[in-house]
Amino acid sequence: MRALTKALVSVTTAVGIAAGGLATAGTAMAAPAQVKEQAVSAEAVAPLAVVNLGLSEAQAKDVQRALKARWRYTGVIDGQLGTNSWKAMQRFLEEHYGYTDSIDGIVGPNTVKALQRYLKRFYGYTGPIDGVAGSGTKAAFKRAADVCPGGCLLT
C-alpha cells in the first residue's frame, strides 16, 4: 500500500508539474496576435526625389523663392528641390525655353535640355543642349542662383 501511495503521489506531482508547465507555456509561447498593417501607397512610402543639381540649400532656397513668386510653387522654402519645385520650374521652362513634356516634377532629359537653354542664354552655359546635367550645367545653375540671391531669377 505504501508503494502504491508513493507511486500515486509521484504521478500526481508529475501531472501537476506538467500541467503547470503547460499552462505557463500556453501563455508565454502563444503566437502573437496578427498585426493588421495599413495599406499605403508607394507615394507615401517612397520619399520624393530631391535633385538640387549641385546647388547648396541656400542657393536652392533662392530658386524656390523665385518659383514661389512667379511659377506657382506652393511648397516649403526648405532648400530641397523636390517634385513640387521641379513642377514649378517646368512651368517656367515650358513658357520660355521649349519644355514640351508633362509637368510631372521629374528631372529628366527634356527638363535638363530646357534648363540648359535658359542657362546658355543668361548664365554662361557653353556645353551642348544634350539633356545631361553634367558639371557645366551644374556650374551654370549655381551661377544663376548666386547672381540673384533672394530669388530674382526665373523672370
PDB file of C-alpha atoms in Angstrom:
ATOM      1  CA  MET A   1       0.000   0.000   0.000  1.00  0.00           C
ATOM      2  CA  ARG A   2       2.812   2.288   0.861  1.00  0.00           C
ATOM      3  CA  ALA A   3       4.366   1.690  -2.584  1.00  0.00           C
ATOM      4  CA  LEU A   4       1.038   2.400  -4.244  1.00  0.00           C
ATOM      5  CA  THR A   5       0.620   5.678  -2.331  1.00  0.00           C
ATOM      6  CA  LYS A   6       4.178   6.704  -3.171  1.00  0.00           C
ATOM      7  CA  ALA A   7       3.580   5.939  -6.839  1.00  0.00           C
ATOM      8  CA  LEU A   8       0.276   7.811  -6.805  1.00  0.00           C
ATOM      9  CA  VAL A   9       1.855  10.892  -5.180  1.00  0.00           C
ATOM     10  CA  SER A  10       4.697  10.792  -7.714  1.00  0.00           C
ATOM     11  CA  VAL A  11       2.283  10.556 -10.625  1.00  0.00           C
ATOM     12  CA  THR A  12       0.111  13.343  -9.200  1.00  0.00           C
ATOM     13  CA  THR A  13       3.181  15.536  -8.698  1.00  0.00           C
ATOM     14  CA  ALA A  14       4.395  14.844 -12.207  1.00  0.00           C
ATOM     15  CA  VAL A  15       0.980  15.641 -13.657  1.00  0.00           C
ATOM     16  CA  GLY A  16       0.784  18.844 -11.608  1.00  0.00           C
ATOM     17  CA  ILE A  17       4.218  19.975 -12.750  1.00  0.00           C
ATOM     18  CA  ALA A  18       3.387  19.100 -16.315  1.00  0.00           C
ATOM     19  CA  ALA A  19       0.064  20.889 -16.144  1.00  0.00           C
ATOM     20  CA  GLY A  20       1.610  23.970 -14.550  1.00  0.00           C
ATOM     21  CA  GLY A  21       4.386  23.967 -17.126  1.00  0.00           C
ATOM     22  CA  LEU A  22       1.917  23.644 -19.951  1.00  0.00           C
ATOM     23  CA  ALA A  23      -0.262  26.425 -18.563  1.00  0.00           C
ATOM     24  CA  THR A  24       2.710  28.725 -18.360  1.00  0.00           C
ATOM     25  CA  ALA A  25       3.949  27.683 -21.760  1.00  0.00           C
ATOM     26  CA  GLY A  26       0.481  28.199 -23.194  1.00  0.00           C
ATOM     27  CA  THR A  27       0.522  31.915 -22.424  1.00  0.00           C
ATOM     28  CA  ALA A  28       4.207  32.601 -22.887  1.00  0.00           C
ATOM     29  CA  MET A  29       4.605  30.627 -26.063  1.00  0.00           C
ATOM     30  CA  ALA A  30       1.328  31.585 -27.676  1.00  0.00           C
ATOM     31  CA  ALA A  31       1.585  33.006 -31.179  1.00  0.00           C
ATOM     32  CA  PRO A  32       1.335  36.797 -31.191  1.00  0.00           C
ATOM     33  CA  ALA A  33      -1.892  38.275 -32.383  1.00  0.00           C
ATOM     34  CA  GLN A  34      -1.831  39.137 -36.044  1.00  0.00           C
ATOM     35  CA  VAL A  35      -0.936  42.731 -36.662  1.00  0.00           C
ATOM     36  CA  LYS A  36      -3.110  44.423 -39.204  1.00  0.00           C
ATOM     37  CA  GLU A  37      -0.941  46.509 -41.487  1.00  0.00           C
ATOM     38  CA  GLN A  38      -2.372  49.565 -43.106  1.00  0.00           C
ATOM     39  CA  ALA A  39      -2.206  49.601 -46.835  1.00  0.00           C
ATOM     40  CA  VAL A  40      -0.138  52.540 -48.029  1.00  0.00           C
ATOM     41  CA  SER A  41       0.559  53.806 -51.468  1.00  0.00           C
ATOM     42  CA  ALA A  42       4.036  53.750 -52.957  1.00  0.00           C
ATOM     43  CA  GLU A  43       3.924  57.553 -52.942  1.00  0.00           C
ATOM     44  CA  ALA A  44       3.526  57.596 -49.161  1.00  0.00           C
ATOM     45  CA  VAL A  45       6.422  55.200 -48.660  1.00  0.00           C
ATOM     46  CA  ALA A  46       8.902  56.498 -51.193  1.00  0.00           C
ATOM     47  CA  PRO A  47      10.405  59.852 -50.364  1.00  0.00           C
ATOM     48  CA  LEU A  48      10.059  62.474 -53.025  1.00  0.00           C
ATOM     49  CA  ALA A  49      13.192  62.797 -55.120  1.00  0.00           C
ATOM     50  CA  VAL A  50      15.370  65.790 -54.347  1.00  0.00           C
ATOM     51  CA  VAL A  51      17.506  66.967 -57.233  1.00  0.00           C
ATOM     52  CA  ASN A  52      19.445  70.123 -56.356  1.00  0.00           C
ATOM     53  CA  LEU A  53      21.810  69.787 -59.353  1.00  0.00           C
ATOM     54  CA  GLY A  54      24.777  70.894 -57.277  1.00  0.00           C
ATOM     55  CA  LEU A  55      23.090  73.792 -55.503  1.00  0.00           C
ATOM     56  CA  SER A  56      23.596  74.314 -51.790  1.00  0.00           C
ATOM     57  CA  GLU A  57      20.497  74.543 -49.625  1.00  0.00           C
ATOM     58  CA  ALA A  58      20.833  78.346 -49.541  1.00  0.00           C
ATOM     59  CA  GLN A  59      21.005  78.525 -53.340  1.00  0.00           C
ATOM     60  CA  ALA A  60      18.088  76.107 -53.697  1.00  0.00           C
ATOM     61  CA  LYS A  61      16.060  78.280 -51.307  1.00  0.00           C
ATOM     62  CA  ASP A  62      16.673  81.247 -53.621  1.00  0.00           C
ATOM     63  CA  VAL A  63      15.409  79.192 -56.562  1.00  0.00           C
ATOM     64  CA  GLN A  64      12.346  78.163 -54.542  1.00  0.00           C
ATOM     65  CA  ARG A  65      11.634  81.807 -53.650  1.00  0.00           C
ATOM     66  CA  ALA A  66      11.690  82.726 -57.344  1.00  0.00           C
ATOM     67  CA  LEU A  67       9.464  79.756 -58.173  1.00  0.00           C
ATOM     68  CA  LYS A  68       7.045  80.733 -55.401  1.00  0.00           C
ATOM     69  CA  ALA A  69       6.918  84.368 -56.546  1.00  0.00           C
ATOM     70  CA  ARG A  70       6.322  83.643 -60.221  1.00  0.00           C
ATOM     71  CA  TRP A  71       5.645  79.994 -61.065  1.00  0.00           C
ATOM     72  CA  ARG A  72       3.059  78.698 -58.579  1.00  0.00           C
ATOM     73  CA  TYR A  73       5.432  76.816 -56.301  1.00  0.00           C
ATOM     74  CA  THR A  74       3.381  76.159 -53.150  1.00  0.00           C
ATOM     75  CA  GLY A  75       5.814  74.109 -51.108  1.00  0.00           C
ATOM     76  CA  VAL A  76       8.059  74.970 -48.220  1.00  0.00           C
ATOM     77  CA  ILE A  77      11.198  77.033 -48.793  1.00  0.00           C
ATOM     78  CA  ASP A  78      13.490  74.318 -47.463  1.00  0.00           C
ATOM     79  CA  GLY A  79      16.398  74.210 -49.906  1.00  0.00           C
ATOM     80  CA  GLN A  80      15.362  70.803 -51.239  1.00  0.00           C
ATOM     81  CA  LEU A  81      14.382  70.912 -54.916  1.00  0.00           C
ATOM     82  CA  GLY A  82      11.835  68.136 -54.911  1.00  0.00           C
ATOM     83  CA  THR A  83       8.941  67.242 -57.163  1.00  0.00           C
ATOM     84  CA  ASN A  84       6.899  70.374 -56.472  1.00  0.00           C
ATOM     85  CA  SER A  85       9.897  72.663 -57.037  1.00  0.00           C
ATOM     86  CA  TRP A  86      10.611  70.972 -60.355  1.00  0.00           C
ATOM     87  CA  LYS A  87       6.954  71.170 -61.427  1.00  0.00           C
ATOM     88  CA  ALA A  88       7.138  74.929 -60.975  1.00  0.00           C
ATOM     89  CA  MET A  89      10.485  75.006 -62.814  1.00  0.00           C
ATOM     90  CA  GLN A  90       8.917  73.015 -65.663  1.00  0.00           C
ATOM     91  CA  ARG A  91       6.111  75.600 -65.904  1.00  0.00           C
ATOM     92  CA  PHE A  92       8.767  78.329 -66.289  1.00  0.00           C
ATOM     93  CA  LEU A  93      10.744  76.279 -68.822  1.00  0.00           C
ATOM     94  CA  GLU A  94       7.584  75.418 -70.762  1.00  0.00           C
ATOM     95  CA  GLU A  95       6.645  79.064 -71.154  1.00  0.00           C
ATOM     96  CA  HIS A  96      10.093  80.345 -72.120  1.00  0.00           C
ATOM     97  CA  TYR A  97      12.577  77.597 -73.066  1.00  0.00           C
ATOM     98  CA  GLY A  98      10.883  74.914 -75.120  1.00  0.00           C
ATOM     99  CA  TYR A  99       9.993  72.359 -72.463  1.00  0.00           C
ATOM    100  CA  THR A 100       7.277  70.188 -74.032  1.00  0.00           C
ATOM    101  CA  ASP A 101       6.876  67.200 -71.710  1.00  0.00           C
ATOM    102  CA  SER A 102       4.295  66.844 -68.969  1.00  0.00           C
ATOM    103  CA  ILE A 103       4.573  68.910 -65.828  1.00  0.00           C
ATOM    104  CA  ASP A 104       5.496  65.993 -63.601  1.00  0.00           C
ATOM    105  CA  GLY A 105       8.393  67.239 -61.467  1.00  0.00           C
ATOM    106  CA  ILE A 106      10.777  64.613 -62.820  1.00  0.00           C
ATOM    107  CA  VAL A 107      14.184  65.962 -63.794  1.00  0.00           C
ATOM    108  CA  GLY A 108      14.560  64.012 -66.999  1.00  0.00           C
ATOM    109  CA  PRO A 109      16.482  64.835 -70.164  1.00  0.00           C
ATOM    110  CA  ASN A 110      13.818  67.191 -71.549  1.00  0.00           C
ATOM    111  CA  THR A 111      13.751  69.199 -68.326  1.00  0.00           C
ATOM    112  CA  VAL A 112      17.544  69.428 -68.364  1.00  0.00           C
ATOM    113  CA  LYS A 113      17.598  70.435 -72.061  1.00  0.00           C
ATOM    114  CA  ALA A 114      15.193  73.301 -71.420  1.00  0.00           C
ATOM    115  CA  LEU A 115      17.198  74.305 -68.336  1.00  0.00           C
ATOM    116  CA  GLN A 116      20.380  74.235 -70.438  1.00  0.00           C
ATOM    117  CA  ARG A 117      18.768  76.581 -72.998  1.00  0.00           C
ATOM    118  CA  TYR A 118      17.929  79.002 -70.178  1.00  0.00           C
ATOM    119  CA  LEU A 119      21.405  78.743 -68.663  1.00  0.00           C
ATOM    120  CA  LYS A 120      23.059  79.203 -72.091  1.00  0.00           C
ATOM    121  CA  ARG A 121      21.140  82.397 -72.697  1.00  0.00           C
ATOM    122  CA  PHE A 122      21.835  84.080 -69.351  1.00  0.00           C
ATOM    123  CA  TYR A 123      24.377  82.259 -67.185  1.00  0.00           C
ATOM    124  CA  GLY A 124      27.330  81.241 -69.309  1.00  0.00           C
ATOM    125  CA  TYR A 125      26.489  77.631 -70.064  1.00  0.00           C
ATOM    126  CA  THR A 126      28.679  76.678 -73.046  1.00  0.00           C
ATOM    127  CA  GLY A 127      28.039  72.942 -73.340  1.00  0.00           C
ATOM    128  CA  PRO A 128      25.699  71.110 -75.667  1.00  0.00           C
ATOM    129  CA  ILE A 129      21.934  71.043 -75.207  1.00  0.00           C
ATOM    130  CA  ASP A 130      22.029  67.307 -74.539  1.00  0.00           C
ATOM    131  CA  GLY A 131      19.806  66.736 -71.512  1.00  0.00           C
ATOM    132  CA  VAL A 132      22.738  65.598 -69.367  1.00  0.00           C
ATOM    133  CA  ALA A 133      23.153  67.548 -66.136  1.00  0.00           C
ATOM    134  CA  GLY A 134      26.928  67.419 -66.130  1.00  0.00           C
ATOM    135  CA  SER A 135      29.432  69.685 -64.448  1.00  0.00           C
ATOM    136  CA  GLY A 136      28.902  72.549 -66.915  1.00  0.00           C
ATOM    137  CA  THR A 137      25.132  72.526 -66.382  1.00  0.00           C
ATOM    138  CA  LYS A 138      25.557  72.412 -62.614  1.00  0.00           C
ATOM    139  CA  ALA A 139      28.121  75.236 -62.617  1.00  0.00           C
ATOM    140  CA  ALA A 140      25.821  77.467 -64.690  1.00  0.00           C
ATOM    141  CA  PHE A 141      22.858  76.625 -62.423  1.00  0.00           C
ATOM    142  CA  LYS A 142      24.965  77.638 -59.409  1.00  0.00           C
ATOM    143  CA  ARG A 143      25.866  80.924 -61.155  1.00  0.00           C
ATOM    144  CA  ALA A 144      22.170  81.569 -61.790  1.00  0.00           C
ATOM    145  CA  ALA A 145      21.383  81.049 -58.105  1.00  0.00           C
ATOM    146  CA  ASP A 146      24.356  83.197 -56.990  1.00  0.00           C
ATOM    147  CA  VAL A 147      23.561  86.106 -59.312  1.00  0.00           C
ATOM    148  CA  CYS A 148      20.164  86.601 -57.742  1.00  0.00           C
ATOM    149  CA  PRO A 149      20.304  85.858 -54.028  1.00  0.00           C
ATOM    150  CA  GLY A 150      16.823  86.189 -52.628  1.00  0.00           C
ATOM    151  CA  GLY A 151      15.016  84.864 -55.675  1.00  0.00           C
ATOM    152  CA  CYS A 152      15.236  87.325 -58.605  1.00  0.00           C
ATOM    153  CA  LEU A 153      15.985  84.672 -61.246  1.00  0.00           C
ATOM    154  CA  LEU A 154      13.418  82.881 -63.403  1.00  0.00           C
ATOM    155  CA  THR A 155      11.704  86.004 -64.711  1.00  0.00           C
TER     156      THR A 155
END
